[in-house]
N, CA, C and O atoms as a DFTB+ gen file, in Angstrom:
572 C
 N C O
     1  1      42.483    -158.016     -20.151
     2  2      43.933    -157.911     -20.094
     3  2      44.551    -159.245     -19.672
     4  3      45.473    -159.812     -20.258
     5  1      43.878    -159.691     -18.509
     6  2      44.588    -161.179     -18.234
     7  2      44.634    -162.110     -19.443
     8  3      45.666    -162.717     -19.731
     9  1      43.707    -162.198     -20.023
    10  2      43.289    -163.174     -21.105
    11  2      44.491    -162.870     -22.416
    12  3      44.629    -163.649     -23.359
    13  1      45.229    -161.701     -22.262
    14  2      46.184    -161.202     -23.041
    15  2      47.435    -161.218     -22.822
    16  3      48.306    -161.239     -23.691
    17  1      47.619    -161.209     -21.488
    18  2      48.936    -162.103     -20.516
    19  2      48.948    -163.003     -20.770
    20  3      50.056    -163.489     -20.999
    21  1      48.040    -163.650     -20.877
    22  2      48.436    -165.108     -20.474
    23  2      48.945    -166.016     -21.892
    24  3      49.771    -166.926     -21.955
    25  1      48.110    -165.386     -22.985
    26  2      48.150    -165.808     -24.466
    27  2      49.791    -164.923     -25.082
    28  3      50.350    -165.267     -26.123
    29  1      50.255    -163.902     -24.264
    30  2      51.675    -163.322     -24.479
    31  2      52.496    -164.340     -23.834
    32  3      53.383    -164.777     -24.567
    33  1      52.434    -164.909     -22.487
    34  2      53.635    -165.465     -21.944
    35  2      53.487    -167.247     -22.470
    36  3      54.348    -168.084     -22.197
    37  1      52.364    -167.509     -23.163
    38  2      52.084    -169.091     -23.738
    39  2      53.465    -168.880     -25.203
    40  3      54.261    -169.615     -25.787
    41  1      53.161    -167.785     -25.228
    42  2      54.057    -166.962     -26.568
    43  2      55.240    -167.163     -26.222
    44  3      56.055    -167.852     -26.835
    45  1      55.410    -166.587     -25.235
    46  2      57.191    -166.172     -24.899
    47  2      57.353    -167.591     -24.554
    48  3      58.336    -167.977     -25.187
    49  1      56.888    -168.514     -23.888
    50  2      57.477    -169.232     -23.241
    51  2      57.711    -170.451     -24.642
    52  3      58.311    -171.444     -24.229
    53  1      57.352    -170.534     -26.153
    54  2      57.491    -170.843     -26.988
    55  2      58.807    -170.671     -27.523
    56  3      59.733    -171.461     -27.706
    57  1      58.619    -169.067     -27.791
    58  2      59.851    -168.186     -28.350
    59  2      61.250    -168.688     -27.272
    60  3      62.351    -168.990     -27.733
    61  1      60.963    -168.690     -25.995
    62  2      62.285    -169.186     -25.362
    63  2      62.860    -170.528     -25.353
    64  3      64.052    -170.695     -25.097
    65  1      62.068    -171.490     -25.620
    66  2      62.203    -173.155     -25.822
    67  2      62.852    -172.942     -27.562
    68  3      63.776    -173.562     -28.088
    69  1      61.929    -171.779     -28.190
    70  2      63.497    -172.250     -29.631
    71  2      64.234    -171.667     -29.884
    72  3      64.848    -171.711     -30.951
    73  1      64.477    -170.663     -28.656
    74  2      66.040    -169.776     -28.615
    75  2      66.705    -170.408     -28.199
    76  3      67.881    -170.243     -28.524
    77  1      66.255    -171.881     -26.910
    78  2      67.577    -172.667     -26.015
    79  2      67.776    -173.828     -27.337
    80  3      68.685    -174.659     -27.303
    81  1      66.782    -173.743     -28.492
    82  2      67.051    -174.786     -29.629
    83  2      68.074    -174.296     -30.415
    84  3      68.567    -174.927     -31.349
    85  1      68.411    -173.177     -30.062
    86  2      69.434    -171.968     -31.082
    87  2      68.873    -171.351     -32.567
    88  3      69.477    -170.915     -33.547
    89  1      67.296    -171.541     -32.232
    90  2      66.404    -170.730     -33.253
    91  2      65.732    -169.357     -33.083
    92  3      64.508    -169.240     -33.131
    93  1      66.485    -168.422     -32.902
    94  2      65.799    -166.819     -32.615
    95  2      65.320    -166.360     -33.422
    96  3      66.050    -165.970     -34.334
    97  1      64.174    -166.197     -33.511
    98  2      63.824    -165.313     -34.837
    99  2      63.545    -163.709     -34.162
   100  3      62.669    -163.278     -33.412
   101  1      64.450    -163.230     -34.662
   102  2      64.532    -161.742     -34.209
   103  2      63.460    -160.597     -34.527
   104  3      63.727    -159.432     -34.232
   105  1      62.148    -160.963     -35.179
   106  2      60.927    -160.383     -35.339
   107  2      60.074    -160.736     -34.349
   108  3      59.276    -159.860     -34.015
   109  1      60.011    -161.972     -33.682
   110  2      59.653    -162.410     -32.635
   111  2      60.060    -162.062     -31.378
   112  3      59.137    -161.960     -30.570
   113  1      61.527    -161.776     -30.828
   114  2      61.998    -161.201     -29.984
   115  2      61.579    -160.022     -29.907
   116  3      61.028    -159.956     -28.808
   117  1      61.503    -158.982     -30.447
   118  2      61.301    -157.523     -30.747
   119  2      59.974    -156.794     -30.597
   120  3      59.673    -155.627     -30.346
   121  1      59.214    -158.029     -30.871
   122  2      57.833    -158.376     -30.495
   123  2      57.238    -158.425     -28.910
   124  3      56.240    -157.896     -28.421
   125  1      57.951    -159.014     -28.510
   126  2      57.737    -159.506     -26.749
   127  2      57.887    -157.944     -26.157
   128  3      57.014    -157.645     -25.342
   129  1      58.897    -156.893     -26.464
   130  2      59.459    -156.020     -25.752
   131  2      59.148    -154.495     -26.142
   132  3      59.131    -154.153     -27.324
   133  1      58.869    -153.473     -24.956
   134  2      58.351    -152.532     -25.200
   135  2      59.780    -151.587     -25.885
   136  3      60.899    -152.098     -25.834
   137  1      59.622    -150.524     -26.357
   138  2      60.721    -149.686     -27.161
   139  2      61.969    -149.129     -25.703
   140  3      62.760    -148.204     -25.886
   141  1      61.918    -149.623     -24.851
   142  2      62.478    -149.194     -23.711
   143  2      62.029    -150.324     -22.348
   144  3      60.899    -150.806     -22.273
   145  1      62.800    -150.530     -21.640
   146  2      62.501    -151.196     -20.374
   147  2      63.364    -151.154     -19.468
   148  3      64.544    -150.861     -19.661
   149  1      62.812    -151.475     -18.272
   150  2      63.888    -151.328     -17.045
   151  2      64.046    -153.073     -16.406
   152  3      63.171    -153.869     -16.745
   153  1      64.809    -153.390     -15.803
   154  2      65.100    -154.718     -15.073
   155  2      65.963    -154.562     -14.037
   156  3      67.080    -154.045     -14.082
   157  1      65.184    -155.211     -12.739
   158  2      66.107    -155.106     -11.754
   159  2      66.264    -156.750     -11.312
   160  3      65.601    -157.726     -11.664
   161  1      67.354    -156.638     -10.448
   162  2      67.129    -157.877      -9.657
   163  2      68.762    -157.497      -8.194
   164  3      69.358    -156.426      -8.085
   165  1      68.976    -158.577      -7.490
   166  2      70.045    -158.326      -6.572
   167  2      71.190    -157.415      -7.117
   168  3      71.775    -156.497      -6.543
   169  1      71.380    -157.986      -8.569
   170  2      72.951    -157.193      -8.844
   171  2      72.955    -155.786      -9.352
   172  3      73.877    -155.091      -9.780
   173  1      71.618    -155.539      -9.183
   174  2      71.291    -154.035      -9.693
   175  2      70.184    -153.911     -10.424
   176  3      69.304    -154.753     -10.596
   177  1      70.278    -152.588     -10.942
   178  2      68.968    -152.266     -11.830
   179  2      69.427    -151.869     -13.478
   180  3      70.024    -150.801     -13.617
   181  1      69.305    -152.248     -14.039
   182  2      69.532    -151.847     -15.787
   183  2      68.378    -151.145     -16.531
   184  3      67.222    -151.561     -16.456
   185  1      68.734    -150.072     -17.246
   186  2      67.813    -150.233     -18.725
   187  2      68.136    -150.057     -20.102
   188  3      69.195    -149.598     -20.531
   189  1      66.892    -150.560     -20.952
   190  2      67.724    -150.696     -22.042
   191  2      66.599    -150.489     -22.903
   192  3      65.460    -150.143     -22.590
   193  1      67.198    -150.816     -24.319
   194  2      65.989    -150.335     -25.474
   195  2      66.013    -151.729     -26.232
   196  3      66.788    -152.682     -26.159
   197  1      65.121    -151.543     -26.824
   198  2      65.003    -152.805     -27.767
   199  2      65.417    -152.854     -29.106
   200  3      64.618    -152.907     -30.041
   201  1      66.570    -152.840     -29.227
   202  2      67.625    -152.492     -30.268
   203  2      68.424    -153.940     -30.624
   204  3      68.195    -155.107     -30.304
   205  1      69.255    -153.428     -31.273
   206  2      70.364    -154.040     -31.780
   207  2      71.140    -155.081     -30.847
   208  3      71.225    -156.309     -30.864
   209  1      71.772    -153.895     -29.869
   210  2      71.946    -154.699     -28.227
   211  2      71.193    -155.407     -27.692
   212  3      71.775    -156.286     -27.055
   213  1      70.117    -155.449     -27.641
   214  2      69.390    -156.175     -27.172
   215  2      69.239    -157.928     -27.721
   216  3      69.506    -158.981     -27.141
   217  1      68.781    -157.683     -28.859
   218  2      68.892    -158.542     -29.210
   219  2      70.395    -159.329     -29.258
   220  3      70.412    -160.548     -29.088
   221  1      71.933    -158.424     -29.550
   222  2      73.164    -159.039     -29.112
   223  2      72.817    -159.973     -27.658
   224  3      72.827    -161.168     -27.361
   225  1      72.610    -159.096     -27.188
   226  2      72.283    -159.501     -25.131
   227  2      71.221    -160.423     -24.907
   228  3      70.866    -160.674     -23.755
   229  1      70.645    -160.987     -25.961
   230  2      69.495    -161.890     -25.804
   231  2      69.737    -163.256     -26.167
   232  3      69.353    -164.338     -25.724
   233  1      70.751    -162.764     -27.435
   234  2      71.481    -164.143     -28.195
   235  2      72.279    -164.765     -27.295
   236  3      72.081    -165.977     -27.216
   237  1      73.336    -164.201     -26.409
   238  2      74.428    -164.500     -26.073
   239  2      74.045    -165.353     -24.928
   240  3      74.580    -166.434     -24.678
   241  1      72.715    -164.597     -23.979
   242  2      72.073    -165.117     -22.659
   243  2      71.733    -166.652     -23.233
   244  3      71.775    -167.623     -22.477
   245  1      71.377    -166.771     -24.706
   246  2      70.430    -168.584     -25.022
   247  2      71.555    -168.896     -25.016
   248  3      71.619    -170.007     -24.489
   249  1      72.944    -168.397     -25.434
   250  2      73.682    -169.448     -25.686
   251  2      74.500    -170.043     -24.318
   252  3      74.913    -171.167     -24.029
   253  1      74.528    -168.783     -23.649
   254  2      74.753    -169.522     -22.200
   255  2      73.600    -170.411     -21.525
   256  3      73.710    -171.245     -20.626
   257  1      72.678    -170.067     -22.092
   258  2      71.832    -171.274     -21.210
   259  2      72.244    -172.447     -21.593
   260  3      72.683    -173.225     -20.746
   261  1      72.187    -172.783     -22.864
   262  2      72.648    -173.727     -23.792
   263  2      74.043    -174.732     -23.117
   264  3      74.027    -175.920     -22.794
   265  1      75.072    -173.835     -23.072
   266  2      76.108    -173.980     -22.404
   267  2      75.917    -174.811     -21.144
   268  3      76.321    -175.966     -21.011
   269  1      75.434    -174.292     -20.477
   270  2      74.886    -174.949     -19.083
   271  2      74.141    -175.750     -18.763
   272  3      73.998    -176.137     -17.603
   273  1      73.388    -176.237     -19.952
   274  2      72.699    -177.870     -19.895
   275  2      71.242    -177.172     -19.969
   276  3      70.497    -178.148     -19.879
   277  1      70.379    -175.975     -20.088
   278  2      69.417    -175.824     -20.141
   279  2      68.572    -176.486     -21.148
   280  3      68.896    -176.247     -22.311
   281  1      67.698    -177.160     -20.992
   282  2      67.100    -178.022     -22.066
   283  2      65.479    -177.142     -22.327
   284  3      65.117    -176.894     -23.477
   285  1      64.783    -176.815     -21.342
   286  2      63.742    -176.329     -21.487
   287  2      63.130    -175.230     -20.529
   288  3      63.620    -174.972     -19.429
   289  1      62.279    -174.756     -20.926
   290  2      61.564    -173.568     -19.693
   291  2      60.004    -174.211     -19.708
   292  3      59.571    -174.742     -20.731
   293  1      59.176    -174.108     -18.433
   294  2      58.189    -174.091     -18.615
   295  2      57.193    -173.466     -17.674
   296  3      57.488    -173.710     -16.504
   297  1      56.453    -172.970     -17.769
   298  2      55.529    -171.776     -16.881
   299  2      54.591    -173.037     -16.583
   300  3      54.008    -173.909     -17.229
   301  1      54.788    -172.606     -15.083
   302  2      53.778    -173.622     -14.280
   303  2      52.835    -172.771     -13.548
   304  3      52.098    -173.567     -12.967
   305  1      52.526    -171.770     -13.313
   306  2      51.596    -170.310     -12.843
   307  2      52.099    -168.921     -13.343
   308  3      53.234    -168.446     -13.356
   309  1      50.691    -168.332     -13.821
   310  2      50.615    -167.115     -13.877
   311  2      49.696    -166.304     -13.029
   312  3      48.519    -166.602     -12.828
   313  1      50.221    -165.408     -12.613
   314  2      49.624    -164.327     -11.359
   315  2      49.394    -163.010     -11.984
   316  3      50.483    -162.450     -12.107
   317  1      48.147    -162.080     -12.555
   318  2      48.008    -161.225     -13.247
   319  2      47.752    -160.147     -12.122
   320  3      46.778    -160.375     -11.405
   321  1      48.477    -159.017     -11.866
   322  2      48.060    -158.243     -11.512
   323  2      47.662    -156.650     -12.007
   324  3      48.545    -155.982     -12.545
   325  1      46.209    -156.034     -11.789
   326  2      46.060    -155.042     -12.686
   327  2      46.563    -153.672     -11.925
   328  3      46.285    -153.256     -10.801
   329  1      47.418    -153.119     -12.969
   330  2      47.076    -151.847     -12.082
   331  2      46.504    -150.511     -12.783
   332  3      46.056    -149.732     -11.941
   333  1      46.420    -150.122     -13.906
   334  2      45.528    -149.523     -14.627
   335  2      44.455    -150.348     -15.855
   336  3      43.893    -151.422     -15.636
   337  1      44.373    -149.743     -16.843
   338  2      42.904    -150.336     -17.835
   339  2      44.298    -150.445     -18.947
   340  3      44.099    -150.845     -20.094
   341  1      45.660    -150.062     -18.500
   342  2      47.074    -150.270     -19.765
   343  2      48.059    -150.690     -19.330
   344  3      48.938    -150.908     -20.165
   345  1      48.460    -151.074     -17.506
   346  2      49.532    -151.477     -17.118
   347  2      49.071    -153.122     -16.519
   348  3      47.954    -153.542     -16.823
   349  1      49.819    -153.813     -15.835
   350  2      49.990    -154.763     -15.116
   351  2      51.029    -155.558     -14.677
   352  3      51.789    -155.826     -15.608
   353  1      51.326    -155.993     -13.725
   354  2      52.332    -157.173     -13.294
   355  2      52.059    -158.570     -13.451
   356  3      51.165    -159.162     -12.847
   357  1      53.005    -159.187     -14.438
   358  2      52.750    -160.670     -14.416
   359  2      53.504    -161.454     -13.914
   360  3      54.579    -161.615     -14.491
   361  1      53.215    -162.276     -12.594
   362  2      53.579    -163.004     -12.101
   363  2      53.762    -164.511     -12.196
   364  3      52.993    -165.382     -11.788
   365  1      55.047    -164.659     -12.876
   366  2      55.218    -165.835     -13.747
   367  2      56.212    -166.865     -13.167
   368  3      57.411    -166.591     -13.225
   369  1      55.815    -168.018     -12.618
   370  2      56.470    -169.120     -11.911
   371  2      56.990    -170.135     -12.897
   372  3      56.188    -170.727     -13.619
   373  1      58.146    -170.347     -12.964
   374  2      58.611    -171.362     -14.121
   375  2      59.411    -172.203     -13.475
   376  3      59.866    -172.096     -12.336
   377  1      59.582    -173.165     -14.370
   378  2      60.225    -174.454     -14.449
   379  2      61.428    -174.904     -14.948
   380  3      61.273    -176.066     -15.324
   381  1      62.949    -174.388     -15.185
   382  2      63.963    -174.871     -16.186
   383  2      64.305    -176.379     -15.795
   384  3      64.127    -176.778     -14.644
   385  1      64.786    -177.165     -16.765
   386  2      65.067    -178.024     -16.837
   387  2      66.263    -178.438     -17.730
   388  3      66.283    -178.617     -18.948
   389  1      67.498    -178.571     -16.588
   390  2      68.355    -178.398     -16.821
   391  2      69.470    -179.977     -16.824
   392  3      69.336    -180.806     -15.924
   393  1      70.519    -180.173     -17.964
   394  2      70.887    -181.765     -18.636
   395  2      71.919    -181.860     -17.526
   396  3      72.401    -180.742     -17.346
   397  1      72.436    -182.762     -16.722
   398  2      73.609    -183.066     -16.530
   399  2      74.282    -184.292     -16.504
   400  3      73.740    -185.395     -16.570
   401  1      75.857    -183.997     -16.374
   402  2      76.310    -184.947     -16.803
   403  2      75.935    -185.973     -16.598
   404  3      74.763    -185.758     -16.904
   405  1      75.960    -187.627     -16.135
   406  2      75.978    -188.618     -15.580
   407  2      75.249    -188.748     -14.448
   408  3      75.447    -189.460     -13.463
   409  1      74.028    -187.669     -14.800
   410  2      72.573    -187.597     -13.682
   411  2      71.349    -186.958     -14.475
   412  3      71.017    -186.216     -15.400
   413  1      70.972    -187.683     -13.570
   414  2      69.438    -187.101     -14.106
   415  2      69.182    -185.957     -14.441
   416  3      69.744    -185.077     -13.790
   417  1      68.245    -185.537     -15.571
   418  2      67.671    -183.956     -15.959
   419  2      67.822    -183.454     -14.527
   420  3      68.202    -184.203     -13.627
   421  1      67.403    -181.688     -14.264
   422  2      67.463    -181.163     -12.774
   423  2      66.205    -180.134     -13.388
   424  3      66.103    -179.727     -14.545
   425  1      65.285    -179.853     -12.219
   426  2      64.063    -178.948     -12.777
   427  2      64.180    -177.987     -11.822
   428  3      64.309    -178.484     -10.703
   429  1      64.186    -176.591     -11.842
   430  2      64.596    -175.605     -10.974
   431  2      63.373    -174.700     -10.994
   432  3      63.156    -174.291     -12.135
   433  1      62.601    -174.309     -10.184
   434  2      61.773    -173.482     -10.416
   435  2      61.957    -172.245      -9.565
   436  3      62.243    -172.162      -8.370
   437  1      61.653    -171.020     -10.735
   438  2      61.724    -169.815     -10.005
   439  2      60.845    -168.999     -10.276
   440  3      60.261    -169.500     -11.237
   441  1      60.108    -167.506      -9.898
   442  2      59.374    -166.885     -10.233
   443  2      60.472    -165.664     -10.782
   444  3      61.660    -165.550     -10.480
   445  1      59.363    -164.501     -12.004
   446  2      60.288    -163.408     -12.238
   447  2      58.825    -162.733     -12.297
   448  3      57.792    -163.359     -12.537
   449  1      58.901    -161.541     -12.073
   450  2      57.476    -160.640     -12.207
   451  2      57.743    -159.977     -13.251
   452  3      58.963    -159.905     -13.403
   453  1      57.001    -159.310     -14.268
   454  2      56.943    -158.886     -15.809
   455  2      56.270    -157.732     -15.394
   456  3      55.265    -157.938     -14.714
   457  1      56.639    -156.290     -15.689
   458  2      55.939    -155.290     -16.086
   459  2      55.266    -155.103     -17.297
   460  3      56.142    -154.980     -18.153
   461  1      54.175    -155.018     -17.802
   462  2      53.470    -155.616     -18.788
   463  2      52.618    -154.086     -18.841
   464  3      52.456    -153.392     -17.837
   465  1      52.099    -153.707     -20.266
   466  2      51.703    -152.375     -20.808
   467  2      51.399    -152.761     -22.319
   468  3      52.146    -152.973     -23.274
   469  1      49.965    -152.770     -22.168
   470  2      49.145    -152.751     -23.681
   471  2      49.365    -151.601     -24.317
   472  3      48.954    -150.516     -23.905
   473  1      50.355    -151.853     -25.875
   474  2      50.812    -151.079     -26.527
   475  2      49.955    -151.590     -28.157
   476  3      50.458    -152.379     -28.957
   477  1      48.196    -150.705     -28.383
   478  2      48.419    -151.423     -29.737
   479  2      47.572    -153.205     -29.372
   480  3      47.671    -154.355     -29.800
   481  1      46.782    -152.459     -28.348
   482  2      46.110    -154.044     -28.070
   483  2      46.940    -155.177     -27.940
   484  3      46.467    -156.311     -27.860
   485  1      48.203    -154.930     -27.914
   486  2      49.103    -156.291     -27.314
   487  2      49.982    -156.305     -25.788
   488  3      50.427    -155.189     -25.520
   489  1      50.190    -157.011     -25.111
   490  2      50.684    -156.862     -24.548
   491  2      52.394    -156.757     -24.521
   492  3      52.919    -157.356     -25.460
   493  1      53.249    -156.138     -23.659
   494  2      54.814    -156.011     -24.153
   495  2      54.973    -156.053     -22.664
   496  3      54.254    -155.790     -21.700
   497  1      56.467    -156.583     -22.891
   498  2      57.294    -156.631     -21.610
   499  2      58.025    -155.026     -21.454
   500  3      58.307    -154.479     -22.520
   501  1      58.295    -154.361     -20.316
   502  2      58.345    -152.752     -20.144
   503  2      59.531    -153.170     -19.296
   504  3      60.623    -152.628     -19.464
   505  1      59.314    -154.280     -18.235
   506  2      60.502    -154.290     -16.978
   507  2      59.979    -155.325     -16.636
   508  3      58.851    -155.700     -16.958
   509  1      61.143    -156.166     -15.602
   510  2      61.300    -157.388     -14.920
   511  2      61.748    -157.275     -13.831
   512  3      62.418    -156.281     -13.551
   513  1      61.431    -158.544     -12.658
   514  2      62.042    -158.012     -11.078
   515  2      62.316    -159.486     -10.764
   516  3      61.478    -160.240     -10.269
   517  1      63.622    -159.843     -11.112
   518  2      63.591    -161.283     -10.721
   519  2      64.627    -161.635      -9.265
   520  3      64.818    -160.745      -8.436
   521  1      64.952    -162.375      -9.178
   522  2      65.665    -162.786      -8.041
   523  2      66.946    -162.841      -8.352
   524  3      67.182    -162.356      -9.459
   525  1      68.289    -163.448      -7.512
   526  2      69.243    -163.836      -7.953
   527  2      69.983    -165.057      -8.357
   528  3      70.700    -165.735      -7.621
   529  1      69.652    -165.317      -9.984
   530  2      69.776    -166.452     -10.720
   531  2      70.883    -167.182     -10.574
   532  3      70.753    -168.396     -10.415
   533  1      72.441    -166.478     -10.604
   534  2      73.451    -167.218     -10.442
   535  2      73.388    -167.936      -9.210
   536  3      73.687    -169.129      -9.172
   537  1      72.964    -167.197      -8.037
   538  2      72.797    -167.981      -6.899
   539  2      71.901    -168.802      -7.217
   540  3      72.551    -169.712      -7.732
   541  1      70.866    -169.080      -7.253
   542  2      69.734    -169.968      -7.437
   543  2      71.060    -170.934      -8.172
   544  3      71.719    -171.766      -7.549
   545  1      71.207    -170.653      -9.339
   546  2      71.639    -172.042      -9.905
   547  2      73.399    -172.740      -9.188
   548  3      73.826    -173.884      -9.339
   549  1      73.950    -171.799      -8.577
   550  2      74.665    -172.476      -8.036
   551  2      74.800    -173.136      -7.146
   552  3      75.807    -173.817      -6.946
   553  1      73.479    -173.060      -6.168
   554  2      73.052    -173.894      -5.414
   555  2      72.715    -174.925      -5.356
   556  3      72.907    -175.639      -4.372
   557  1      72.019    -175.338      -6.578
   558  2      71.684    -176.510      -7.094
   559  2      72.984    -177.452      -8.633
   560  3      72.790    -178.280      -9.522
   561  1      74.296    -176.589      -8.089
   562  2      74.996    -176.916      -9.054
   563  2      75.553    -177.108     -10.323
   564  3      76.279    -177.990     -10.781
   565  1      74.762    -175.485     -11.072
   566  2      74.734    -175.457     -12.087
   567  2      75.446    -174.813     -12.703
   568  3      75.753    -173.961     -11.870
   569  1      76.264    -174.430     -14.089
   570  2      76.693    -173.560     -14.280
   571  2      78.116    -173.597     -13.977
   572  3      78.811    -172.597     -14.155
């Protein structure tokens, strides 16, 4: 299973470097995500399906990154945790790297944990537990 995490989030973390390029390929998105998922973080808890909306809500998120000087993502640790022989938590530490004006690139690193469930010998994202991003980045002046 780890060996299947890790070759999923080498994936995603692809798929998200050419969504902040403004290249989504929406067979690829749809791909990453289980038919349903939950996400929490400070401002609450959501769920959603992997629909139509979703993908609306996926587009709109690159283009705000975009907006905000995001240039790249990059996973600097993964933390696999098992909890059945079909579930797991992936514990994924990243890197954005973000343009600003009349200063240097800015590299922000945060962790988000991935609920992860082999559907079909692949792995899919089910739910996420991340922190609170707007804060994070307004701290460091972003946005």
């Amino acid at each position: 299973m780890e060996t299947s995490v890790r070759g999923f989030f080498e994936r995603y973390a692809g798929f998200f470097n050419r969504a902040l390029a403004g290249n989504i390929d929406e067979h690829e998105l749809t791909a990453l995500y289980a038919p349903e998922f939950i996400a929490a973080s400070p401002r609450g808890v959501m769920t959603g399906r992997n629909d139509e909306q979703l993908k609306r809500t996926l587009a709109h998120g690159y283009a705000h990154y975009r907006e905000i000087g995001t240039k790249a993502m990059r996973i600097t640790d993964i933390r696999v945790t098992p909890i059945d022989e079909h579930h797991c938590v992936a514990h994924v530490a990243w890197a954005a790297t973000y343009a600003r004006k009349d200063q240097p690139d800015l590299s922000i690193d945060f962790e988000v944990h991935y609920l992860m469930q082999m559907l079909g010998g692949e792995p899919k994202v089910f739910g996420w537990v991340a922190g609170d991003e707007q804060e994070l980045l307004r701290k460091h002046g972003i946005g």
